[in-house]
Short mmCIF file of C-alpha atoms in Angstrom, two decimals:
data_model
loop_
_atom_site.label_atom_id
_atom_site.label_comp_id
_atom_site.label_asym_id
_atom_site.label_seq_id
_atom_site.Cartn_x
_atom_site.Cartn_y
_atom_site.Cartn_z
CA UNK P 1 -17.65 15.94 -6.76
CA UNK P 2 -17.37 12.61 -8.60
CA UNK P 3 -14.75 11.73 -11.18
CA UNK P 4 -13.23 8.77 -12.97
CA UNK P 5 -9.57 7.79 -13.20
CA UNK P 6 -8.12 6.34 -16.39
CA UNK P 7 -4.62 4.84 -16.38
CA UNK P 8 -3.05 4.29 -19.78
CA UNK P 9 -0.28 1.86 -20.72
CA UNK P 10 -0.04 -1.58 -22.26
CA UNK P 11 2.53 -2.48 -19.59
CA UNK P 12 -0.23 -2.07 -16.99
CA UNK P 13 -2.54 -4.51 -18.79
CA UNK P 14 0.27 -7.05 -19.14
CA UNK P 15 1.04 -6.85 -15.44
CA UNK P 16 4.61 -5.80 -16.13
CA UNK P 17 4.08 -2.55 -14.19
CA UNK P 18 1.96 -2.23 -11.07
CA UNK P 19 -0.58 0.60 -11.30
CA UNK P 20 0.22 2.72 -8.24
CA UNK P 21 -1.03 5.94 -9.84
CA UNK P 22 -4.75 5.25 -9.47
CA UNK P 23 -4.44 4.43 -5.77
CA UNK P 24 -2.38 7.54 -5.09
CA UNK P 25 -4.86 9.76 -6.94
CA UNK P 26 -7.80 8.38 -4.97
CA UNK P 27 -6.01 8.82 -1.64
CA UNK P 28 -4.96 12.37 -2.53
CA UNK P 29 -8.32 13.59 -3.80
CA UNK P 30 -10.61 12.08 -1.16
CA UNK P 31 -9.81 14.70 1.53
CA UNK P 32 -10.82 17.40 -0.95
CA UNK P 33 -14.27 15.87 -1.35
CA UNK P 34 -13.48 14.43 -4.80
CA UNK P 35 -14.80 10.90 -4.99
CA UNK P 36 -13.33 8.44 -7.52
CA UNK P 37 -16.33 6.41 -8.69
CA UNK P 38 -14.60 4.28 -11.32
CA UNK P 39 -11.05 3.34 -12.29
CA UNK P 40 -10.22 1.94 -15.73
CA UNK P 41 -7.06 0.89 -17.55
CA UNK P 42 -6.46 0.73 -21.30
CA UNK P 43 -3.43 0.02 -23.45
CA UNK P 44 -1.50 2.34 -25.74
CA UNK P 45 -4.13 2.28 -28.45
CA UNK P 46 -5.64 5.53 -29.71
CA UNK P 47 -9.10 4.08 -30.37
CA UNK P 48 -9.23 2.41 -26.95
CA UNK P 49 -8.09 5.59 -25.22
CA UNK P 50 -10.59 7.73 -27.14
CA UNK P 51 -13.43 5.34 -26.29
CA UNK P 52 -12.47 5.18 -22.61
CA UNK P 53 -12.23 8.98 -22.34
CA UNK P 54 -15.57 9.45 -24.08
CA UNK P 55 -17.32 6.94 -21.83
CA UNK P 56 -15.81 8.35 -18.63
CA UNK P 57 -16.79 11.91 -19.53
CA UNK P 58 -20.32 10.80 -20.41
CA UNK P 59 -20.72 9.09 -17.02
CA UNK P 60 -18.98 11.49 -14.64
CA UNK P 61 -18.23 14.65 -16.61
CA UNK P 62 -14.70 14.66 -15.18
CA UNK P 63 -11.82 12.30 -15.93
CA UNK P 64 -8.24 12.29 -14.69
CA UNK P 65 -5.94 10.24 -16.93
CA UNK P 66 -2.30 9.24 -16.56
CA UNK P 67 0.13 7.97 -19.18
CA UNK P 68 0.76 8.30 -22.88
CA UNK P 69 2.21 11.83 -22.88
CA UNK P 70 5.80 10.90 -23.75
CA UNK P 71 7.71 11.47 -27.00
CA UNK P 72 7.53 7.94 -28.45
CA UNK P 73 5.16 6.53 -31.07
CA UNK P 74 3.05 4.67 -28.51
CA UNK P 75 2.29 7.91 -26.63
CA UNK P 76 -1.05 8.76 -28.24
CA UNK P 77 -3.13 10.13 -25.36
CA UNK P 78 -2.98 13.73 -26.59
CA UNK P 79 -4.13 12.68 -30.05
CA UNK P 80 -7.09 10.84 -28.55
CA UNK P 81 -8.15 13.69 -26.27
CA UNK P 82 -7.82 16.17 -29.13
CA UNK P 83 -10.34 14.10 -31.07
CA UNK P 84 -12.72 13.81 -28.11
CA UNK P 85 -12.71 17.58 -27.51
CA UNK P 86 -12.45 18.43 -31.22
CA UNK P 87 -9.45 20.57 -30.34
CA UNK P 88 -6.63 20.18 -32.86
CA UNK P 89 -3.06 19.91 -31.59
CA UNK P 90 -1.09 23.12 -31.93
CA UNK P 91 2.57 23.81 -31.27
CA UNK P 92 3.07 25.82 -28.07
CA UNK P 93 6.22 27.83 -28.81
CA UNK P 94 6.69 28.85 -25.17
CA UNK P 95 6.51 25.22 -24.09
CA UNK P 96 8.89 24.19 -26.86
CA UNK P 97 11.43 26.79 -25.72
CA UNK P 98 11.13 25.53 -22.13
CA UNK P 99 11.83 21.96 -23.29
CA UNK P 100 14.89 23.09 -25.23
CA UNK P 101 16.19 24.97 -22.19
CA UNK P 102 15.67 21.86 -20.06
CA UNK P 103 17.78 19.72 -22.38
CA UNK P 104 20.47 22.38 -22.49
CA UNK P 105 20.52 22.72 -18.70
CA UNK P 106 21.06 18.99 -18.28
CA UNK P 107 23.75 19.01 -21.00
CA UNK P 108 22.04 16.29 -22.95
CA UNK P 109 22.90 17.88 -26.27
CA UNK P 110 20.31 19.07 -28.76
CA UNK P 111 16.75 18.07 -28.02
CA UNK P 112 15.74 15.00 -30.10
CA UNK P 113 13.10 15.77 -32.75
CA UNK P 114 10.70 13.31 -31.08
CA UNK P 115 10.47 15.50 -27.99
CA UNK P 116 9.03 18.29 -30.11
CA UNK P 117 5.68 16.45 -29.99
CA UNK P 118 5.54 17.12 -26.24
CA UNK P 119 5.13 20.81 -27.03
CA UNK P 120 1.96 20.12 -29.04
CA UNK P 121 -1.13 21.03 -27.06
CA UNK P 122 -4.88 20.66 -27.81
CA UNK P 123 -6.33 24.07 -28.66
CA UNK P 124 -7.67 25.76 -25.50
CA UNK P 125 -5.92 23.41 -23.05
CA UNK P 126 -4.19 24.77 -19.96
CA UNK P 127 -0.59 23.56 -19.72
CA UNK P 128 0.39 22.21 -16.28
CA UNK P 129 4.19 22.67 -15.99
CA UNK P 130 6.13 19.53 -15.09
CA UNK P 131 9.14 20.48 -12.97
CA UNK P 132 10.46 16.90 -12.91
CA UNK P 133 10.14 15.78 -16.52
CA UNK P 134 9.54 16.72 -20.14
CA UNK P 135 5.85 15.72 -20.38
CA UNK P 136 3.62 18.58 -19.18
CA UNK P 137 0.18 17.93 -17.79
CA UNK P 138 -2.93 19.30 -19.51
CA UNK P 139 -6.30 20.56 -18.27
CA UNK P 140 -9.17 20.73 -20.75
CA UNK P 141 -12.65 22.16 -20.17
CA UNK P 142 -15.23 21.93 -22.92
CA UNK P 143 -18.43 20.40 -24.21
CA UNK P 144 -17.63 16.80 -23.18
CA UNK P 145 -16.67 17.90 -19.64
CA UNK P 146 -13.32 18.25 -17.91
CA UNK P 147 -10.25 16.13 -18.62
CA UNK P 148 -6.94 16.31 -16.79
CA UNK P 149 -3.98 14.52 -18.36
CA UNK P 150 -0.89 13.70 -16.31
CA UNK P 151 2.29 11.76 -17.18
CA UNK P 152 2.41 8.12 -16.21
CA UNK P 153 5.82 8.20 -14.49
CA UNK P 154 4.74 7.95 -10.83
CA UNK P 155 7.05 10.56 -9.28
CA UNK P 156 6.22 13.06 -12.04
CA UNK P 157 2.50 12.35 -11.74
CA UNK P 158 2.52 12.82 -7.96
CA UNK P 159 4.35 16.14 -8.18
CA UNK P 160 1.98 17.48 -10.83
CA UNK P 161 -1.03 16.26 -8.89
CA UNK P 162 0.11 18.09 -5.77
CA UNK P 163 1.44 21.23 -7.46
CA UNK P 164 -1.09 21.82 -10.22
CA UNK P 165 -4.21 19.69 -9.87
CA UNK P 166 -5.03 19.74 -6.15
CA UNK P 167 -5.13 23.57 -5.89
CA UNK P 168 -7.45 23.82 -8.90
CA UNK P 169 -9.72 21.06 -7.62
CA UNK P 170 -9.81 22.57 -4.15
CA UNK P 171 -11.06 25.84 -5.60
CA UNK P 172 -13.65 24.12 -7.78
CA UNK P 173 -14.95 21.79 -5.10
CA UNK P 174 -14.88 24.44 -2.39
CA UNK P 175 -17.29 26.61 -4.33
CA UNK P 176 -19.68 23.71 -4.93
CA UNK P 177 -19.61 21.98 -1.55
CA UNK P 178 -18.74 24.60 1.04
CA UNK P 179 -19.10 23.32 4.58
CA UNK P 180 -19.04 19.61 3.76
CA UNK P 181 -16.16 17.21 4.22
CA UNK P 182 -14.96 13.66 3.91
CA UNK P 183 -13.51 11.68 6.79
CA UNK P 184 -11.94 8.27 6.96
CA UNK P 185 -10.15 6.14 9.52
CA UNK P 186 -8.52 2.73 9.32
CA UNK P 187 -8.36 0.10 12.06
CA UNK P 188 -5.70 -2.57 11.54
CA UNK P 189 -6.22 -6.21 12.47
CA UNK P 190 -4.12 -9.33 12.14
CA UNK P 191 -4.55 -13.02 12.87
CA UNK P 192 -8.17 -13.17 11.69
CA UNK P 193 -9.52 -13.98 8.22
CA UNK P 194 -11.62 -11.48 6.28
CA UNK P 195 -14.69 -13.74 6.39
CA UNK P 196 -14.42 -14.23 10.16
CA UNK P 197 -13.97 -10.51 10.66
CA UNK P 198 -16.98 -9.69 8.47
CA UNK P 199 -19.05 -12.21 10.42
CA UNK P 200 -18.05 -10.65 13.73
CA UNK P 201 -18.73 -7.07 12.61
CA UNK P 202 -21.73 -7.84 10.41
CA UNK P 203 -24.33 -7.56 13.16
CA UNK P 204 -23.55 -3.89 13.80
CA UNK P 205 -22.49 -2.78 10.33
CA UNK P 206 -25.97 -1.52 9.40
CA UNK P 207 -26.02 0.67 12.50
CA UNK P 208 -22.88 2.56 11.46
CA UNK P 209 -24.67 4.69 8.82
CA UNK P 210 -23.86 7.25 7.47
CA UNK P 211 -20.39 5.75 7.92
CA UNK P 212 -19.55 3.01 5.42
CA UNK P 213 -17.18 0.13 6.11
CA UNK P 214 -14.76 -1.60 3.73
CA UNK P 215 -12.64 -4.71 4.35
CA UNK P 216 -9.12 -4.49 2.93
CA UNK P 217 -7.23 -7.81 3.21
CA UNK P 218 -3.49 -8.15 2.73
CA UNK P 219 -0.66 -10.33 3.95
CA UNK P 220 -0.34 -8.19 7.10
CA UNK P 221 -3.98 -8.79 7.99
CA UNK P 222 -7.31 -7.11 7.28
CA UNK P 223 -7.74 -3.34 7.49
CA UNK P 224 -11.17 -1.89 8.25
CA UNK P 225 -11.67 1.40 6.42
CA UNK P 226 -14.40 3.70 7.82
CA UNK P 227 -15.57 6.48 5.48
CA UNK P 228 -18.16 9.24 5.72
CA UNK P 229 -18.88 11.68 2.88
CA UNK P 230 -20.62 15.00 2.43
CA UNK P 231 -21.46 15.99 6.00
CA UNK P 232 -20.47 19.19 7.79
CA UNK P 233 -17.18 18.58 9.61
CA UNK P 234 -18.63 18.38 13.17
CA UNK P 235 -21.31 15.88 12.11
CA UNK P 236 -18.78 13.81 10.14
CA UNK P 237 -16.39 13.67 13.10
CA UNK P 238 -19.18 12.72 15.48
CA UNK P 239 -20.49 9.95 13.21
CA UNK P 240 -16.97 8.61 12.68
CA UNK P 241 -16.24 8.57 16.41
CA UNK P 242 -19.43 6.62 17.16
CA UNK P 243 -18.74 4.07 14.43
CA UNK P 244 -15.16 3.39 15.49
CA UNK P 245 -16.19 3.14 19.15
CA UNK P 246 -18.90 0.63 18.20
CA UNK P 247 -16.60 -1.66 16.21
CA UNK P 248 -13.32 -1.53 18.15
CA UNK P 249 -14.42 -3.73 21.09
CA UNK P 250 -15.59 -6.42 18.65
CA UNK P 251 -12.10 -6.75 17.19
CA UNK P 252 -10.59 -7.72 20.53
CA UNK P 253 -6.95 -8.79 20.53
CA UNK P 254 -6.86 -8.87 16.73
CA UNK P 255 -6.84 -5.06 16.66
CA UNK P 256 -3.29 -3.71 16.87
CA UNK P 257 -3.27 -0.23 15.39
CA UNK P 258 -4.79 2.53 13.31
CA UNK P 259 -3.93 4.24 10.04
CA UNK P 260 -0.63 2.94 8.68
CA UNK P 261 0.65 1.64 12.02
CA UNK P 262 3.33 -0.98 11.39
CA UNK P 263 3.27 -4.02 13.65
CA UNK P 264 7.07 -4.22 13.74
CA UNK P 265 7.28 -0.62 14.98
CA UNK P 266 4.61 -1.32 17.59
CA UNK P 267 6.44 -4.41 18.86
CA UNK P 268 9.74 -2.54 19.11
CA UNK P 269 8.02 0.26 21.01
CA UNK P 270 6.55 -2.18 23.53
CA UNK P 271 9.81 -4.09 23.93
CA UNK P 272 11.57 -0.78 24.52
CA UNK P 273 8.96 0.32 27.06
CA UNK P 274 9.69 -2.82 29.11
CA UNK P 275 13.42 -2.22 29.09
CA UNK P 276 14.08 -5.35 27.03
CA UNK P 277 16.09 -6.16 23.93
CA UNK P 278 14.97 -8.44 21.12
CA UNK P 279 16.51 -11.19 18.96
CA UNK P 280 15.08 -13.40 16.24
CA UNK P 281 15.63 -16.92 14.91
CA UNK P 282 14.34 -17.56 11.40
CA UNK P 283 14.00 -20.56 9.17
CA UNK P 284 11.30 -20.26 6.48
CA UNK P 285 11.24 -16.45 6.60
CA UNK P 286 14.93 -16.28 5.71
CA UNK P 287 15.56 -12.82 7.18
CA UNK P 288 12.19 -11.18 6.49
CA UNK P 289 11.44 -10.88 10.19
CA UNK P 290 14.74 -9.15 10.91
CA UNK P 291 14.20 -7.00 7.85
CA UNK P 292 10.81 -5.84 9.15
CA UNK P 293 12.37 -4.84 12.45
CA UNK P 294 15.46 -3.11 11.09
CA UNK P 295 13.31 -1.12 8.63
CA UNK P 296 11.98 0.82 11.65
CA UNK P 297 14.06 3.92 12.45
CA UNK P 298 15.69 3.65 15.87
CA UNK P 299 15.48 -0.15 16.00
CA UNK P 300 19.15 -0.45 16.96
CA UNK P 301 18.52 0.38 20.62
CA UNK P 302 16.16 -2.61 20.92
CA UNK P 303 16.98 -5.14 18.21
CA UNK P 304 20.17 -7.05 18.98
CA UNK P 305 20.35 -9.36 15.96
CA UNK P 306 19.15 -12.61 14.50
CA UNK P 307 20.09 -16.03 13.15
CA UNK P 308 18.87 -17.46 9.85
CA UNK P 309 19.01 -21.17 10.63
CA UNK P 310 17.61 -22.69 7.47
CA UNK P 311 19.06 -26.21 7.62
CA UNK P 312 18.87 -28.43 10.70
CA UNK P 313 22.63 -28.31 11.19
CA UNK P 314 22.44 -24.52 11.58
CA UNK P 315 19.68 -24.86 14.16
CA UNK P 316 21.90 -27.20 16.17
CA UNK P 317 25.12 -25.21 15.72
CA UNK P 318 23.87 -21.63 16.02
CA UNK P 319 20.80 -21.99 18.26
CA UNK P 320 21.70 -25.09 20.28
CA UNK P 321 18.56 -26.96 19.29
CA UNK P 322 19.10 -30.58 20.47
CA UNK P 323 19.54 -33.01 17.54
CA UNK P 324 17.24 -35.52 19.26
CA UNK P 325 14.48 -32.90 19.37
CA UNK P 326 14.77 -32.37 15.64
CA UNK P 327 14.71 -36.11 14.99
CA UNK P 328 11.66 -36.71 17.20
CA UNK P 329 9.53 -33.69 16.37
CA UNK P 330 10.85 -32.39 13.05
CA UNK P 331 12.14 -28.91 12.29
CA UNK P 332 8.59 -27.61 11.82
CA UNK P 333 7.18 -28.13 15.30
CA UNK P 334 6.24 -26.04 18.30
CA UNK P 335 8.92 -27.80 20.32
CA UNK P 336 11.68 -26.73 17.93
CA UNK P 337 10.21 -23.22 17.58
CA UNK P 338 10.44 -22.85 21.36
CA UNK P 339 14.03 -24.10 21.40
CA UNK P 340 14.95 -21.70 18.58
CA UNK P 341 13.51 -18.73 20.47
CA UNK P 342 15.39 -19.72 23.64
CA UNK P 343 18.57 -20.23 21.63
CA UNK P 344 18.31 -16.75 20.08
CA UNK P 345 17.72 -15.17 23.49
CA UNK P 346 20.80 -16.91 24.87
CA UNK P 347 22.99 -16.11 21.89
CA UNK P 348 22.22 -12.39 21.98
CA UNK P 349 21.60 -12.10 25.74
CA UNK P 350 18.12 -10.60 25.26
CA UNK P 351 15.00 -10.73 27.37
CA UNK P 352 12.76 -11.34 24.34
CA UNK P 353 13.02 -13.40 21.16
CA UNK P 354 10.90 -14.57 18.24
CA UNK P 355 11.37 -17.80 16.26
CA UNK P 356 9.71 -18.91 13.02
CA UNK P 357 9.94 -22.30 11.31
CA UNK P 358 7.63 -23.58 8.59
CA UNK P 359 6.96 -25.01 5.15
CA UNK P 360 6.60 -22.19 2.64
CA UNK P 361 6.26 -24.48 -0.40
CA UNK P 362 5.52 -25.10 -3.11
CA UNK P 363 7.08 -28.48 -2.21
CA UNK P 364 8.00 -30.04 1.11
CA UNK P 365 4.56 -30.53 2.59
CA UNK P 366 3.27 -33.81 4.04
CA UNK P 367 -0.12 -35.11 5.13
CA UNK P 368 0.58 -34.15 8.74
CA UNK P 369 2.38 -30.94 7.86
CA UNK P 370 1.02 -29.54 4.58
CA UNK P 371 2.49 -26.52 2.80
CA UNK P 372 1.72 -23.45 4.86
CA UNK P 373 2.27 -25.13 8.22
CA UNK P 374 4.18 -22.66 10.39
CA UNK P 375 5.30 -22.95 13.99
CA UNK P 376 6.10 -19.84 16.01
CA UNK P 377 7.79 -19.38 19.33
CA UNK P 378 8.45 -16.35 21.51
CA UNK P 379 10.11 -15.91 24.84
CA UNK P 380 9.72 -13.00 27.24
CA UNK P 381 11.68 -13.03 30.51
CA UNK P 382 12.22 -16.78 30.07
CA UNK P 383 8.53 -17.61 29.59
CA UNK P 384 7.92 -19.37 26.27
CA UNK P 385 4.77 -19.24 24.20
CA UNK P 386 4.25 -21.24 20.98
CA UNK P 387 1.65 -21.53 18.22
CA UNK P 388 1.18 -23.85 15.27
CA UNK P 389 -0.84 -22.39 12.40
CA UNK P 390 -1.66 -22.96 8.75
CA UNK P 391 -1.10 -20.02 6.44
CA UNK P 392 -2.36 -19.80 2.87
CA UNK P 393 -0.94 -18.32 -0.31
CA UNK P 394 2.08 -18.84 -2.49
CA UNK P 395 5.63 -19.09 -1.18
CA UNK P 396 6.13 -15.32 -0.93
CA UNK P 397 2.80 -14.76 0.82
CA UNK P 398 3.41 -17.54 3.34
CA UNK P 399 6.84 -16.15 4.19
CA UNK P 400 5.53 -12.60 4.68
CA UNK P 401 2.54 -13.82 6.68
CA UNK P 402 4.86 -15.92 8.84
CA UNK P 403 6.91 -12.84 9.74
CA UNK P 404 3.73 -10.94 10.60
CA UNK P 405 2.47 -13.85 12.70
CA UNK P 406 5.75 -13.95 14.64
CA UNK P 407 5.52 -10.25 15.43
CA UNK P 408 1.91 -10.65 16.47
CA UNK P 409 2.69 -13.55 18.80
CA UNK P 410 5.26 -11.41 20.60
CA UNK P 411 2.76 -8.54 20.78
CA UNK P 412 0.22 -10.83 22.44
CA UNK P 413 2.83 -12.27 24.82
CA UNK P 414 3.87 -8.78 25.92
CA UNK P 415 0.22 -7.84 26.33
CA UNK P 416 -0.41 -10.94 28.41
CA UNK P 417 2.60 -10.21 30.59
CA UNK P 418 1.37 -6.66 31.24
CA UNK P 419 -2.12 -7.88 32.14
CA UNK P 420 -0.83 -10.55 34.56
CA UNK P 421 -1.10 -9.61 38.28
#
């Protein structure tokens, strides 16, 4: 089954609100065998919404739209869909009574007159009850095709999708595509650019069919998404297994996990397995590295603490970095990164430590050390390993990528220690 997703809201077009609804819908529907073939966004304009709905229905015959179902004047999605389906809006007295009871239950006083519009429903539409808000969802079947309307508030949309839409879609798709399935797996990589990864995998990509491969870059690294559609489950599983087995060796040390595996959680697990504790020393990341680690449940039995040594004086005072070293090599250097890691390990009496120092920008770069220059240091059982790299992006991206690079350097150091005779 193929469908289109339409997200509605001027705030989405202006970039004031990030559209998380479309991504969640696609992730939720894929396991059912419902394939999102196009995603579009329009503002709170009735003509634009009507045109987008008409076009989506003409192409796919099924559209799932979010947004524009509220009580305010800019909520015009129902008016537009009523015109597309030639189904006039009618007051649903049962729905109106439910809205009034909701307001009374929450002691908000009498229901405002504007909310009455939320009880107006296109003739013939199925009302999808919204247990978390006042805007019900709607399901329309007719000449143009099928349209499902959901509220734009993410937590309301997700609940309605799970409670009301998924069961109906499962029944519809199950009857049409019995015995077939969709499978996907994600391999996570870090420390390698998308272009380099595509070049390495490119020679075998054609041989992965019927499995398709997508490259998904982000500040953590590049995810490889394997997908296979429309095969009986045993064939899909077999094809997926062969494809992943073919690609995994090519990724080498850049491959660190699968699915939504978090590198910080992986590092903590490996530090724990070696009976060590971990500390961090941060300059340009300003606490992001420690934040990544402490976001992992159970980190307290491994992570001892950290020092944010932003200015040179703090590096000398709190991490015992020699002033002469800073003068000779500069704060952004492998030498200082090593000293910071050793200082953190001493301060917290840990067997492992990570240090990050760099130039996040937008100012501060030089010819020898341009913006994005980052030096990393890790120590494991007293053995120090350092790296100097150049990271790209704006200030926020460089800082996040620096934290990821520090975690990855420790992962590689622990891996190297395990492999050593």
